[in-house]
XYZ file of C-alpha atoms in Angstrom:
516
model
C -55.649 81.103 -62.228
C -56.435 84.157 -64.359
C -55.785 86.402 -61.432
C -52.440 84.680 -60.885
C -51.554 85.102 -64.506
C -52.312 88.815 -64.305
C -50.250 89.145 -61.154
C -47.237 87.354 -62.846
C -47.532 89.668 -65.796
C -47.672 92.636 -63.679
C -44.616 91.652 -61.667
C -42.676 90.824 -64.843
C -43.615 94.286 -66.281
C -42.358 95.904 -62.999
C -39.006 93.992 -63.240
C -38.478 95.158 -66.775
C -39.179 98.772 -65.884
C -36.696 98.464 -63.034
C -33.807 97.552 -65.238
C -32.368 101.012 -65.480
C -30.357 100.932 -62.124
C -27.331 98.910 -63.150
C -28.850 95.572 -62.217
C -29.781 93.403 -59.205
C -27.229 90.772 -58.064
C -27.354 88.631 -54.899
C -24.663 89.074 -52.188
C -21.310 87.356 -52.705
C -19.245 85.702 -50.013
C -15.976 85.937 -51.914
C -16.370 89.667 -52.865
C -17.703 90.629 -49.509
C -14.797 88.942 -47.698
C -12.213 90.501 -50.079
C -13.822 93.914 -49.754
C -13.757 93.612 -45.942
C -10.112 92.447 -45.974
C -9.123 95.476 -48.157
C -11.161 97.793 -46.062
C -9.133 96.861 -43.182
C -11.085 98.193 -40.229
C -13.633 96.069 -38.473
C -15.319 99.119 -36.929
C -18.332 100.094 -38.979
C -18.505 96.798 -40.758
C -19.609 94.488 -37.958
C -22.908 93.732 -39.633
C -21.073 92.633 -42.836
C -18.677 90.447 -40.813
C -21.756 88.870 -39.103
C -23.385 88.267 -42.401
C -20.109 86.538 -43.595
C -20.049 84.354 -40.608
C -23.686 83.425 -41.050
C -23.064 82.170 -44.553
C -20.787 79.384 -43.333
C -22.154 75.959 -43.964
C -22.309 73.279 -41.304
C -19.237 71.494 -42.728
C -17.081 74.620 -42.296
C -16.970 75.793 -45.879
C -18.696 78.465 -47.794
C -20.847 77.925 -50.869
C -23.239 75.117 -51.838
C -22.109 71.538 -50.936
C -23.868 70.346 -54.188
C -21.170 72.052 -56.268
C -17.781 71.649 -54.464
C -15.732 73.052 -57.326
C -17.068 76.531 -56.520
C -16.466 76.441 -52.824
C -12.736 77.150 -52.764
C -12.573 80.833 -53.538
C -15.301 81.944 -51.090
C -13.908 79.622 -48.406
C -10.294 80.851 -48.698
C -11.438 84.495 -48.854
C -13.732 84.264 -45.764
C -11.087 82.382 -43.849
C -8.421 84.939 -44.579
C -10.724 87.805 -43.698
C -12.070 86.374 -40.502
C -8.563 85.348 -39.391
C -7.915 89.101 -39.088
C -11.083 89.778 -37.216
C -10.525 87.416 -34.219
C -12.225 89.589 -31.529
C -15.581 89.450 -33.349
C -18.174 86.945 -31.996
C -17.911 83.737 -33.894
C -14.861 84.689 -36.011
C -12.438 82.376 -34.247
C -14.724 79.390 -34.393
C -15.476 80.035 -38.107
C -11.798 80.151 -38.828
C -11.109 76.868 -37.151
C -14.068 75.106 -38.900
C -12.884 76.558 -42.286
C -9.381 75.306 -41.575
C -10.615 71.781 -40.982
C -12.877 71.927 -44.069
C -9.971 72.858 -46.394
C -7.762 70.240 -44.899
C -10.288 67.668 -45.730
C -11.172 68.847 -49.253
C -9.808 67.047 -52.364
C -7.959 69.334 -54.732
C -9.759 69.671 -57.946
C -6.667 71.352 -59.463
C -4.229 68.688 -58.369
C -3.629 67.388 -61.974
C -5.647 69.461 -64.351
C -8.089 72.421 -64.665
C -11.770 71.480 -64.932
C -13.636 72.859 -67.988
C -16.149 74.751 -65.781
C -13.521 76.213 -63.423
C -14.761 79.567 -61.827
C -13.821 82.889 -63.470
C -10.174 83.875 -62.650
C -9.481 80.644 -60.738
C -5.884 80.524 -62.203
C -5.136 83.970 -60.770
C -7.298 83.937 -57.618
C -6.797 80.489 -55.965
C -2.982 80.379 -56.035
C -2.867 83.964 -54.658
C -5.138 83.001 -51.845
C -3.499 79.781 -51.146
C -0.073 81.526 -50.868
C -1.478 84.146 -48.499
C -2.951 81.396 -46.255
C 0.343 79.523 -46.256
C 2.224 82.555 -45.000
C -0.430 83.306 -42.334
C -1.305 79.812 -41.176
C 1.934 77.915 -41.386
C 2.205 74.228 -42.327
C -1.574 73.418 -42.519
C -2.131 70.770 -45.248
C -4.300 72.882 -47.580
C -4.943 72.148 -51.182
C -2.225 73.724 -53.225
C -3.908 73.868 -56.760
C -0.676 72.926 -58.579
C -2.375 72.678 -62.040
C -3.206 76.420 -61.847
C 0.334 77.637 -61.099
C 1.714 77.630 -64.677
C -1.488 79.399 -65.884
C -1.036 82.054 -63.274
C 2.580 82.484 -64.099
C 1.900 82.771 -67.817
C -0.808 85.346 -67.168
C 1.534 87.372 -64.846
C 4.244 87.457 -67.515
C 1.748 88.807 -70.061
C 0.493 91.446 -67.564
C 4.094 92.391 -66.748
C 4.510 93.482 -70.339
C 1.642 95.991 -70.042
C 1.955 99.310 -68.121
C -1.808 99.999 -67.923
C -4.751 97.805 -69.018
C -7.581 99.637 -70.843
C -10.697 100.271 -68.927
C -13.041 97.267 -69.013
C -10.372 94.748 -69.943
C -11.463 91.230 -68.908
C -8.366 90.699 -66.733
C -9.305 93.743 -64.621
C -12.175 91.749 -63.275
C -9.626 89.755 -61.125
C -7.332 92.782 -60.486
C -7.458 91.918 -56.650
C -5.455 88.693 -57.406
C -2.600 90.327 -59.240
C -2.626 94.081 -59.097
C -0.212 95.906 -56.762
C 0.038 99.411 -58.319
C -3.071 101.598 -58.915
C -1.450 102.916 -62.081
C -2.102 99.568 -63.854
C -5.816 100.270 -63.918
C -8.148 103.147 -63.854
C -11.745 103.219 -62.583
C -14.334 103.172 -65.394
C -17.117 105.691 -65.781
C -19.019 103.820 -63.019
C -16.087 103.941 -60.744
C -15.302 100.212 -60.957
C -12.192 98.216 -61.787
C -13.467 95.548 -64.111
C -17.126 95.691 -62.800
C -15.837 93.752 -59.792
C -16.320 94.912 -56.140
C -13.408 92.834 -55.038
C -11.095 94.248 -57.633
C -12.412 97.764 -56.885
C -11.911 97.435 -53.194
C -8.323 96.125 -53.780
C -7.477 98.975 -56.092
C -8.836 101.509 -53.678
C -6.802 100.129 -50.809
C -3.553 100.359 -52.879
C -4.492 103.755 -54.116
C -4.955 105.128 -50.596
C -1.719 103.435 -49.478
C 0.337 104.832 -52.300
C -1.233 108.392 -52.093
C -3.000 108.096 -55.508
C -6.396 109.292 -54.198
C -7.997 111.428 -56.864
C -10.383 108.646 -57.908
C -10.817 106.924 -54.553
C -14.083 108.834 -53.954
C -15.508 107.390 -57.251
C -14.536 103.886 -56.144
C -16.116 104.426 -52.811
C -19.430 105.532 -54.610
C -19.190 102.441 -56.824
C -18.852 100.087 -53.842
C -21.853 101.669 -52.108
C -23.922 101.356 -55.219
C -22.891 97.669 -55.707
C -23.818 97.032 -52.094
C -27.280 98.446 -52.628
C -27.602 96.139 -55.661
C -27.648 93.081 -53.310
C -30.736 94.286 -51.492
C -29.153 92.915 -48.367
C -29.452 96.270 -46.568
C -26.003 95.732 -44.966
C -23.268 98.179 -45.759
C -20.141 96.356 -46.998
C -21.975 93.251 -48.339
C -21.391 93.307 -52.156
C -22.155 91.234 -55.196
C -19.884 89.092 -57.286
C -20.303 91.377 -60.365
C -21.894 94.759 -60.848
C -23.189 96.572 -62.971
C -24.897 94.178 -65.420
C -26.847 96.791 -67.238
C -26.528 94.869 -70.623
C -26.616 91.308 -69.398
C -29.661 91.741 -67.196
C -32.103 93.196 -69.834
C -30.738 91.039 -72.600
C -31.215 87.722 -70.720
C -34.575 88.791 -69.434
C -35.998 89.514 -72.797
C -34.426 86.343 -74.259
C -36.117 84.371 -71.466
C -39.436 86.012 -72.285
C -39.029 84.743 -75.816
C -38.346 81.197 -74.510
C -41.736 81.268 -72.715
C -43.523 82.836 -75.656
C -43.852 86.060 -73.893
C -41.650 88.402 -75.836
C -44.435 90.008 -77.805
C -47.044 90.095 -75.004
C -48.832 93.474 -74.955
C -48.355 93.748 -71.259
C -44.623 94.367 -71.798
C -44.758 96.433 -75.004
C -43.706 99.696 -73.541
C -40.956 98.303 -71.360
C -39.616 96.058 -74.146
C -39.630 99.082 -76.516
C -37.421 101.110 -74.084
C -34.926 98.252 -73.577
C -34.697 97.375 -77.276
C -34.094 101.062 -78.198
C -31.182 101.262 -75.647
C -29.709 97.998 -76.992
C -29.989 99.127 -80.526
C -28.282 102.404 -79.753
C -25.395 100.653 -77.986
C -24.889 97.807 -80.342
C -21.943 98.375 -82.725
C -19.710 96.403 -84.880
C -17.627 95.428 -81.848
C -20.516 93.917 -79.995
C -21.599 94.286 -76.283
C -20.311 93.090 -72.953
C -22.261 92.330 -69.697
C -22.005 96.071 -68.778
C -21.617 99.269 -70.791
C -18.050 99.870 -69.612
C -16.755 96.307 -69.886
C -15.174 94.478 -72.808
C -17.523 93.014 -75.419
C -17.991 89.217 -75.543
C -19.670 86.805 -77.864
C -22.311 85.617 -75.319
C -23.755 89.114 -74.528
C -23.352 90.079 -78.105
C -25.284 86.995 -79.424
C -28.128 87.321 -76.998
C -28.446 91.062 -77.747
C -28.497 90.209 -81.423
C -31.318 87.668 -80.756
C -33.268 90.279 -78.745
C -32.941 92.906 -81.389
C -33.953 90.678 -84.226
C -36.901 89.414 -82.310
C -37.907 92.956 -81.877
C -37.821 93.515 -85.616
C -34.553 95.312 -85.799
C -31.692 94.571 -88.282
C -28.673 94.389 -86.021
C -25.033 94.051 -87.449
C -24.137 90.347 -87.521
C -20.428 91.600 -87.971
C -20.634 92.239 -84.187
C -19.672 88.546 -83.790
C -16.708 88.610 -86.051
C -13.942 89.338 -83.450
C -14.930 86.150 -81.521
C -15.079 83.781 -84.453
C -12.386 81.072 -84.690
C -13.199 78.883 -87.669
C -16.918 78.216 -87.227
C -16.828 78.464 -83.410
C -17.053 81.461 -81.091
C -14.977 82.185 -78.022
C -16.689 84.242 -75.307
C -13.546 86.576 -75.052
C -10.474 86.551 -77.358
C -7.764 84.442 -75.778
C -10.211 82.261 -73.849
C -8.835 79.099 -72.348
C -11.675 76.943 -73.458
C -14.903 77.559 -75.590
C -18.221 77.888 -73.932
C -21.184 75.680 -75.064
C -23.711 78.142 -74.202
C -21.921 81.001 -75.950
C -21.976 78.892 -79.137
C -25.655 78.012 -78.478
C -26.500 81.783 -78.445
C -24.361 82.503 -81.414
C -26.206 79.713 -83.306
C -29.594 81.148 -82.287
C -28.514 84.698 -83.380
C -27.183 83.447 -86.651
C -30.298 81.451 -87.438
C -32.595 84.444 -86.528
C -30.505 86.603 -88.819
C -30.626 84.116 -91.593
C -26.863 83.514 -91.688
C -25.181 80.159 -92.298
C -24.140 78.335 -89.104
C -23.433 74.740 -90.071
C -20.173 74.510 -88.086
C -21.673 76.137 -85.016
C -24.746 73.876 -85.227
C -22.459 70.762 -85.558
C -20.495 71.905 -82.422
C -23.609 72.416 -80.389
C -25.026 69.006 -81.396
C -21.738 67.320 -80.674
C -21.359 68.794 -77.140
C -24.108 66.660 -75.556
C -23.785 64.053 -72.866
C -24.697 60.374 -73.348
C -28.388 61.234 -72.504
C -28.592 63.669 -75.318
C -28.521 66.793 -72.949
C -26.111 69.603 -72.589
C -24.062 69.739 -69.289
C -20.604 70.809 -70.404
C -21.137 74.444 -69.442
C -18.742 77.246 -67.916
C -21.260 80.000 -67.117
C -24.092 78.225 -65.376
C -23.820 75.179 -63.046
C -27.101 73.548 -64.140
C -27.379 71.346 -67.209
C -31.006 72.656 -67.610
C -29.787 76.120 -68.619
C -27.780 75.106 -71.762
C -30.311 72.481 -72.555
C -33.320 74.911 -72.711
C -31.330 77.350 -74.711
C -29.936 74.678 -77.128
C -33.370 73.278 -77.829
C -34.604 76.765 -78.793
C -31.530 77.475 -80.917
C -31.644 74.192 -82.817
C -35.417 74.411 -83.426
C -35.219 78.050 -84.683
C -36.462 78.159 -88.289
C -37.155 74.451 -88.284
C -40.848 73.921 -87.480
C -40.618 70.136 -87.712
C -37.484 69.798 -85.568
C -37.570 66.979 -83.094
C -35.205 65.437 -80.632
C -36.730 62.232 -79.043
C -33.500 61.452 -77.089
C -33.385 64.899 -75.357
C -37.160 64.811 -74.744
C -36.983 61.360 -73.032
C -34.053 62.347 -70.888
C -35.740 65.724 -69.956
C -38.998 63.928 -68.935
C -37.150 61.262 -67.014
C -35.075 63.847 -65.145
C -38.135 65.312 -63.478
C -37.989 64.643 -59.735
C -40.580 62.984 -57.768
C -41.582 66.234 -56.329
C -42.498 67.590 -59.795
C -39.435 69.929 -60.185
C -35.935 69.740 -61.765
C -32.541 70.448 -60.431
C -28.917 69.649 -60.879
C -28.242 69.637 -57.191
C -29.840 67.685 -54.334
C -33.188 69.723 -54.652
C -35.339 71.059 -57.355
C -35.212 74.768 -58.023
C -37.721 77.179 -59.423
C -35.195 78.554 -61.908
C -34.208 75.147 -63.214
C -37.790 73.961 -63.349
C -38.509 76.935 -65.573
C -35.676 75.949 -68.001
C -37.122 72.480 -68.293
C -40.509 73.997 -69.130
C -38.932 76.327 -71.775
C -37.337 73.182 -73.528
C -40.635 71.258 -73.276
C -42.514 74.238 -74.790
C -40.420 74.108 -77.910
C -40.468 70.286 -78.102
C -44.305 70.125 -77.708
C -44.886 71.996 -80.903
C -43.728 69.164 -83.035
C -44.979 66.200 -81.119
C -47.751 63.785 -81.958
C -50.845 63.746 -79.771
C -49.559 60.939 -77.547
C -46.243 62.762 -76.901
C -48.057 66.001 -76.219
C -50.291 64.251 -73.553
C -47.214 62.845 -71.876
C -45.586 66.359 -71.848
C -48.849 67.805 -70.496
C -48.834 65.358 -67.626
C -45.196 66.334 -66.829
C -46.150 70.021 -66.935
C -49.156 69.514 -64.685
C -46.845 68.005 -61.956
C -44.383 70.799 -62.380
C -47.202 73.455 -62.111
C -48.241 71.880 -58.854
C -44.687 71.993 -57.538
C -44.367 75.696 -58.614
C -47.764 76.795 -57.212
C -46.804 75.319 -53.788
C -43.695 77.467 -53.717
C -44.543 80.675 -55.493
C -44.509 83.896 -53.521
C -45.196 87.210 -55.128
C -42.243 89.525 -55.443
C -39.867 87.106 -53.827
C -36.074 87.439 -54.171
C -34.459 84.285 -55.647
C -31.915 82.866 -53.315
C -30.331 79.902 -55.176
C -26.941 80.755 -56.828
C -26.396 78.770 -59.970
C -24.484 81.149 -62.221
C -20.671 80.793 -62.451
C -18.544 83.773 -61.628
C -15.638 83.704 -59.208
C -18.044 81.634 -57.128
C -21.639 80.735 -57.857
C -23.869 83.879 -57.872
C -27.483 84.815 -58.479
C -28.363 87.654 -60.927
C -31.604 88.295 -59.053
C -33.858 89.897 -61.619
C -32.639 87.597 -64.461
C -33.489 84.575 -62.341
C -36.812 86.056 -61.224
C -37.867 86.688 -64.738
C -37.129 82.964 -65.520
C -39.139 81.795 -62.493
C -42.242 83.926 -63.355
C -42.025 83.161 -67.147
C -41.869 79.472 -66.327
C -44.810 79.638 -63.985
C -46.893 81.653 -66.475
C -46.046 79.084 -69.212
C -47.200 76.190 -67.050
C -50.396 78.025 -66.111
C -51.174 78.734 -69.723
C -50.327 75.079 -70.606
C -52.827 73.888 -68.073
C -55.573 76.136 -69.506
C -54.818 74.970 -73.017
C -55.028 71.300 -72.027
C -58.420 71.917 -70.318
C -59.673 73.684 -73.462
C -58.459 70.827 -75.692
C -60.122 68.257 -73.312
C -63.403 70.140 -73.539
C -63.235 69.981 -77.393
C -62.444 73.655 -77.830
C -59.743 75.006 -80.074
C -56.327 75.284 -78.445
């Protein structure tokens, strides 16, 4: 067990040191399909097309059947792209199966827009639906009527602006509304809105209209984004890239949740990341990437990390996102995010600032079981629950929540793991352990024994599935579709396993009568 702990610490340290390349993000069906569509030529991209076809599920759609709300964008995009690649082996069959899938699917936007709708759904889905209607005739596809007024209102707003500033949030979905390359300009990384799909669309329009001075930079960006997927296939791209603020911020925050933030094994790597964050943090906050708009979520987590490292960051960085005592992720956001307010609460408490209204909002946004599942950036309830428990307990040593503890223990599956879908996942099991780690500190001996038994079962499940230096595959983070920020997830997996191992050693020591 000691050898495994050392191996985990070594891998975690290596991951932290790597976080200077823009970030690692798993491949995206939606963005790959859109990039192939805008690339136009099948020649030279056969491997990417083959990858796209291979991702199709048995029911004809793309994306996890556990989370149907996030399957429309990748399925529409793949269908439209493969419809133009008929000569490729498997393309015609994939199109037929996708058509049948969409004809059978209930329309989640028939009457209203779900709180956790994917990013840019109001712009992307009507545009894809309209394109499919013109290409495929009278097929009875979902039409997403509740999105149409939102799209129209957004287009009216965009029509009044000649050019959006670099990094504006709406640039992230430029592929769904942009027609003129003059409405956007590649940022310093060569991207349009840190989106491969938007960048590929802008590049195609720029080439067509003869505006080519920056096409080379867009090409370089798309190649770098493709490398970030680690797929080894040219043309396969992620859902978002770079994530050179989000990745290190969430990774260090996760280490804190596991009690690892100050571990000497990471001291040098943490010092480098903290120094970069400190230099970049200003009164306007931070976004997921250096050249993207600031938001309350990334700003809050960065503030937490800086404060945990002993810095004195500017709490004013959250001011632009404050509406009353709540925080919007981006100004003009359609609906508030529970996890953004959880992170803002955690930051405010760490900084010693009043946060009664935010605390009330976080407490009020639970389900009947006392857990948090109303979330728009992550599809699993375990993610906001783990973070909420840490935020609410911050600065309150005797904080207890019996209802949430009981529900969390009850939610453990028979196999020992946790998961919001049909199967347990390593990432979600780690989140459960982070929450239990906080709760355990204020429990009586009987409660601690019950938690220890739960953790022992989780450890057994994790040990049976742990592989050194493995790439996470499960996509649980909400973008235009579900995606996987690979290093962020891997840090969570390893930190959870390390915590469970340490827990087991502590329980053995206590059982032998030694000091914990």
